[in-house]
mmCIF file of C-alpha atoms in Angstrom:
data_model
loop_
_atom_site.group_PDB
_atom_site.id
_atom_site.type_symbol
_atom_site.label_atom_id
_atom_site.label_comp_id
_atom_site.label_asym_id
_atom_site.label_seq_id
_atom_site.Cartn_x
_atom_site.Cartn_y
_atom_site.Cartn_z
ATOM 1 C CA UNK A 1 145.821 92.487 96.632
ATOM 2 C CA UNK A 2 143.625 90.068 94.688
ATOM 3 C CA UNK A 3 141.987 88.947 97.954
ATOM 4 C CA UNK A 4 141.091 92.568 98.739
ATOM 5 C CA UNK A 5 139.467 92.918 95.321
ATOM 6 C CA UNK A 6 137.519 89.684 95.714
ATOM 7 C CA UNK A 7 136.332 90.690 99.182
ATOM 8 C CA UNK A 8 135.205 94.108 97.887
ATOM 9 C CA UNK A 9 133.337 92.398 95.042
ATOM 10 C CA UNK A 10 131.661 90.012 97.489
ATOM 11 C CA UNK A 11 130.535 92.903 99.716
ATOM 12 C CA UNK A 12 129.248 94.843 96.699
ATOM 13 C CA UNK A 13 127.315 91.819 95.421
ATOM 14 C CA UNK A 14 125.961 90.342 98.669
ATOM 15 C CA UNK A 15 126.042 93.206 101.180
ATOM 16 C CA UNK A 16 122.388 94.154 100.677
ATOM 17 C CA UNK A 17 121.268 90.524 101.056
ATOM 18 C CA UNK A 18 123.234 90.240 104.290
ATOM 19 C CA UNK A 19 121.664 93.456 105.559
ATOM 20 C CA UNK A 20 118.167 92.077 104.809
ATOM 21 C CA UNK A 21 119.096 88.882 106.643
ATOM 22 C CA UNK A 22 120.281 90.970 109.583
ATOM 23 C CA UNK A 23 116.959 92.807 109.576
ATOM 24 C CA UNK A 24 115.089 89.513 109.697
ATOM 25 C CA UNK A 25 117.189 88.387 112.652
ATOM 26 C CA UNK A 26 117.292 91.611 114.628
ATOM 27 C CA UNK A 27 113.908 93.063 113.785
ATOM 28 C CA UNK A 28 115.175 96.612 113.334
ATOM 29 C CA UNK A 29 117.437 98.379 110.835
ATOM 30 C CA UNK A 30 119.972 99.694 113.344
ATOM 31 C CA UNK A 31 120.823 96.325 114.876
ATOM 32 C CA UNK A 32 120.742 94.791 111.389
ATOM 33 C CA UNK A 33 123.407 97.240 110.215
ATOM 34 C CA UNK A 34 125.524 96.484 113.296
ATOM 35 C CA UNK A 35 125.224 92.724 112.762
ATOM 36 C CA UNK A 36 126.164 93.076 109.100
ATOM 37 C CA UNK A 37 129.167 95.279 109.800
ATOM 38 C CA UNK A 38 130.495 93.039 112.562
ATOM 39 C CA UNK A 39 130.049 89.917 110.435
ATOM 40 C CA UNK A 40 131.810 91.539 107.478
ATOM 41 C CA UNK A 41 134.702 92.557 109.742
ATOM 42 C CA UNK A 42 135.054 88.977 110.935
ATOM 43 C CA UNK A 43 134.728 87.702 107.370
ATOM 44 C CA UNK A 44 137.453 90.101 106.234
ATOM 45 C CA UNK A 45 139.795 88.710 108.861
ATOM 46 C CA UNK A 46 139.021 85.149 107.768
ATOM 47 C CA UNK A 47 138.928 85.936 104.035
ATOM 48 C CA UNK A 48 142.357 84.443 103.160
ATOM 49 C CA UNK A 49 141.229 81.114 104.660
ATOM 50 C CA UNK A 50 137.785 81.224 102.999
ATOM 51 C CA UNK A 51 138.489 82.437 99.495
ATOM 52 C CA UNK A 52 138.654 78.886 98.114
ATOM 53 C CA UNK A 53 135.417 77.792 99.745
ATOM 54 C CA UNK A 54 132.161 77.834 97.827
ATOM 55 C CA UNK A 55 130.135 80.111 100.037
ATOM 56 C CA UNK A 56 131.637 82.918 102.087
ATOM 57 C CA UNK A 57 128.070 84.157 102.506
ATOM 58 C CA UNK A 58 127.197 81.153 104.662
ATOM 59 C CA UNK A 59 130.146 82.045 106.926
ATOM 60 C CA UNK A 60 128.835 85.609 107.189
ATOM 61 C CA UNK A 61 125.253 84.465 107.897
ATOM 62 C CA UNK A 62 126.366 82.004 110.559
ATOM 63 C CA UNK A 63 128.494 84.722 112.131
ATOM 64 C CA UNK A 64 125.507 87.099 112.103
ATOM 65 C CA UNK A 65 123.269 84.511 113.763
ATOM 66 C CA UNK A 66 125.874 83.861 116.458
ATOM 67 C CA UNK A 67 126.418 87.580 117.062
ATOM 68 C CA UNK A 68 122.659 88.039 117.334
ATOM 69 C CA UNK A 69 122.432 85.227 119.881
ATOM 70 C CA UNK A 70 125.270 86.708 121.904
ATOM 71 C CA UNK A 71 123.441 90.045 121.915
ATOM 72 C CA UNK A 72 120.128 88.655 123.125
ATOM 73 C CA UNK A 73 121.835 86.561 125.760
ATOM 74 C CA UNK A 74 123.358 89.735 127.154
ATOM 75 C CA UNK A 75 120.128 91.748 126.902
ATOM 76 C CA UNK A 76 117.595 89.089 127.911
ATOM 77 C CA UNK A 77 115.577 91.362 130.148
ATOM 78 C CA UNK A 78 115.655 94.409 127.897
ATOM 79 C CA UNK A 79 112.533 95.103 125.833
ATOM 80 C CA UNK A 80 113.106 96.998 122.601
ATOM 81 C CA UNK A 81 110.253 99.079 121.243
ATOM 82 C CA UNK A 82 110.290 100.729 117.815
ATOM 83 C CA UNK A 83 108.068 101.562 114.880
ATOM 84 C CA UNK A 84 108.518 100.232 111.373
ATOM 85 C CA UNK A 85 109.279 102.822 108.691
ATOM 86 C CA UNK A 86 106.217 103.733 106.649
ATOM 87 C CA UNK A 87 107.802 103.225 103.231
ATOM 88 C CA UNK A 88 108.747 99.547 103.433
ATOM 89 C CA UNK A 89 107.863 96.889 100.934
ATOM 90 C CA UNK A 90 107.011 93.361 101.992
ATOM 91 C CA UNK A 91 105.239 90.531 100.262
ATOM 92 C CA UNK A 92 101.519 90.945 100.713
ATOM 93 C CA UNK A 93 99.521 88.794 103.093
ATOM 94 C CA UNK A 94 95.899 87.984 102.341
ATOM 95 C CA UNK A 95 93.553 90.571 103.784
ATOM 96 C CA UNK A 96 96.166 93.327 104.085
ATOM 97 C CA UNK A 97 97.609 92.110 107.412
ATOM 98 C CA UNK A 98 101.275 92.724 106.521
ATOM 99 C CA UNK A 99 101.867 95.437 109.094
ATOM 100 C CA UNK A 100 100.290 93.368 111.861
ATOM 101 C CA UNK A 101 102.407 90.372 110.850
ATOM 102 C CA UNK A 102 105.650 92.377 110.950
ATOM 103 C CA UNK A 103 104.656 93.878 114.294
ATOM 104 C CA UNK A 104 103.796 90.429 115.634
ATOM 105 C CA UNK A 105 107.123 89.052 114.373
ATOM 106 C CA UNK A 106 108.992 91.962 115.949
ATOM 107 C CA UNK A 107 107.118 91.338 119.211
ATOM 108 C CA UNK A 108 108.339 87.761 119.504
ATOM 109 C CA UNK A 109 111.102 86.984 121.983
ATOM 110 C CA UNK A 110 114.520 87.091 120.311
ATOM 111 C CA UNK A 111 115.128 83.337 120.430
ATOM 112 C CA UNK A 112 111.728 82.559 118.890
ATOM 113 C CA UNK A 113 112.258 85.141 116.133
ATOM 114 C CA UNK A 114 115.731 83.739 115.418
ATOM 115 C CA UNK A 115 114.338 80.201 115.120
ATOM 116 C CA UNK A 116 111.635 81.343 112.680
ATOM 117 C CA UNK A 117 114.085 83.356 110.588
ATOM 118 C CA UNK A 118 116.508 80.444 110.363
ATOM 119 C CA UNK A 119 113.720 77.978 109.561
ATOM 120 C CA UNK A 120 111.638 79.957 107.071
ATOM 121 C CA UNK A 121 114.046 82.577 105.694
ATOM 122 C CA UNK A 122 117.249 80.509 105.683
ATOM 123 C CA UNK A 123 115.365 77.204 105.266
ATOM 124 C CA UNK A 124 117.532 75.350 107.757
ATOM 125 C CA UNK A 125 116.329 72.134 109.365
ATOM 126 C CA UNK A 126 116.027 71.690 113.133
ATOM 127 C CA UNK A 127 119.503 70.170 113.522
ATOM 128 C CA UNK A 128 121.131 73.028 111.617
ATOM 129 C CA UNK A 129 119.202 75.636 113.603
ATOM 130 C CA UNK A 130 120.204 73.931 116.854
ATOM 131 C CA UNK A 131 123.859 74.005 115.797
ATOM 132 C CA UNK A 132 123.735 77.678 114.803
ATOM 133 C CA UNK A 133 121.936 78.790 117.972
ATOM 134 C CA UNK A 134 123.714 76.413 120.339
ATOM 135 C CA UNK A 135 120.483 74.884 121.626
ATOM 136 C CA UNK A 136 118.902 71.417 121.431
ATOM 137 C CA UNK A 137 116.661 70.249 118.590
ATOM 138 C CA UNK A 138 113.797 69.950 121.049
ATOM 139 C CA UNK A 139 114.255 73.578 122.051
ATOM 140 C CA UNK A 140 114.197 74.561 118.375
ATOM 141 C CA UNK A 141 110.876 72.763 117.890
ATOM 142 C CA UNK A 142 109.319 74.165 121.064
ATOM 143 C CA UNK A 143 110.462 77.724 120.299
ATOM 144 C CA UNK A 144 109.111 77.452 116.743
ATOM 145 C CA UNK A 145 105.775 76.096 117.977
ATOM 146 C CA UNK A 146 105.415 78.866 120.559
ATOM 147 C CA UNK A 147 106.360 81.529 118.031
ATOM 148 C CA UNK A 148 103.882 80.237 115.451
ATOM 149 C CA UNK A 149 101.139 80.082 118.100
ATOM 150 C CA UNK A 150 101.810 83.729 118.958
ATOM 151 C CA UNK A 151 101.747 84.732 115.290
ATOM 152 C CA UNK A 152 98.505 82.826 114.685
ATOM 153 C CA UNK A 153 96.922 84.562 117.676
ATOM 154 C CA UNK A 154 98.096 87.964 116.437
ATOM 155 C CA UNK A 155 96.933 87.387 112.850
ATOM 156 C CA UNK A 156 93.851 85.178 112.802
ATOM 157 C CA UNK A 157 93.290 83.510 109.459
ATOM 158 C CA UNK A 158 90.087 83.893 107.493
ATOM 159 C CA UNK A 159 87.921 80.779 107.310
ATOM 160 C CA UNK A 160 87.983 79.188 103.865
ATOM 161 C CA UNK A 161 84.874 79.971 101.839
ATOM 162 C CA UNK A 162 84.100 79.639 98.167
ATOM 163 C CA UNK A 163 84.850 83.321 97.661
ATOM 164 C CA UNK A 164 88.400 83.244 99.025
ATOM 165 C CA UNK A 165 89.459 79.681 98.135
ATOM 166 C CA UNK A 166 92.380 79.464 95.724
#
C-alpha cells in the first residue's frame, strides 16, 4: 500500500514535467500524452523494483524516449501535420521568432528532433543519447548537425551590431 502512495505522489509531483518532456519529444500534445501514459504504466509495473533508486523520473524519461523511437520507426514514412495552439507560452527568442522556431523544430525528422531534445532539453552527452536511441555516437553527431543546419536555415540570425549586442 505504501508503494501505491509513493507512486501516486511521484505522478502528482512529476507528471506535468514528464508531459512537457513528451511534448518536446513528440512535437504535439496528443502523442505527448500517449507517451507519458505509456511510460507511467511501465513505471507502475516496475515501481516495486525502483522505489529504492534515486530517480524514478530518469526511468520514465528513458522509457518515453524508447517508446518515441519505436513509434517513429514504425511510422517512418508518415508525415504528421498540425498547428500549435495559440495560447502557448515559450521562452522568447530575439526578434519574436518563437513561433517559427517551434514550427521549424516540429518540421524536423523525428530522429533529429529526438537528438536535439535529448541533447539540449535533457542535457545528455553523445554517448548517452546514442544509448537511449540505440544508434551510434557518429549518427548522433550527424543528426544533430543536420537538425541545427535546418533550424538555422529556418530562423536566420540577425547580424551583430552595436544596437543589438549584449
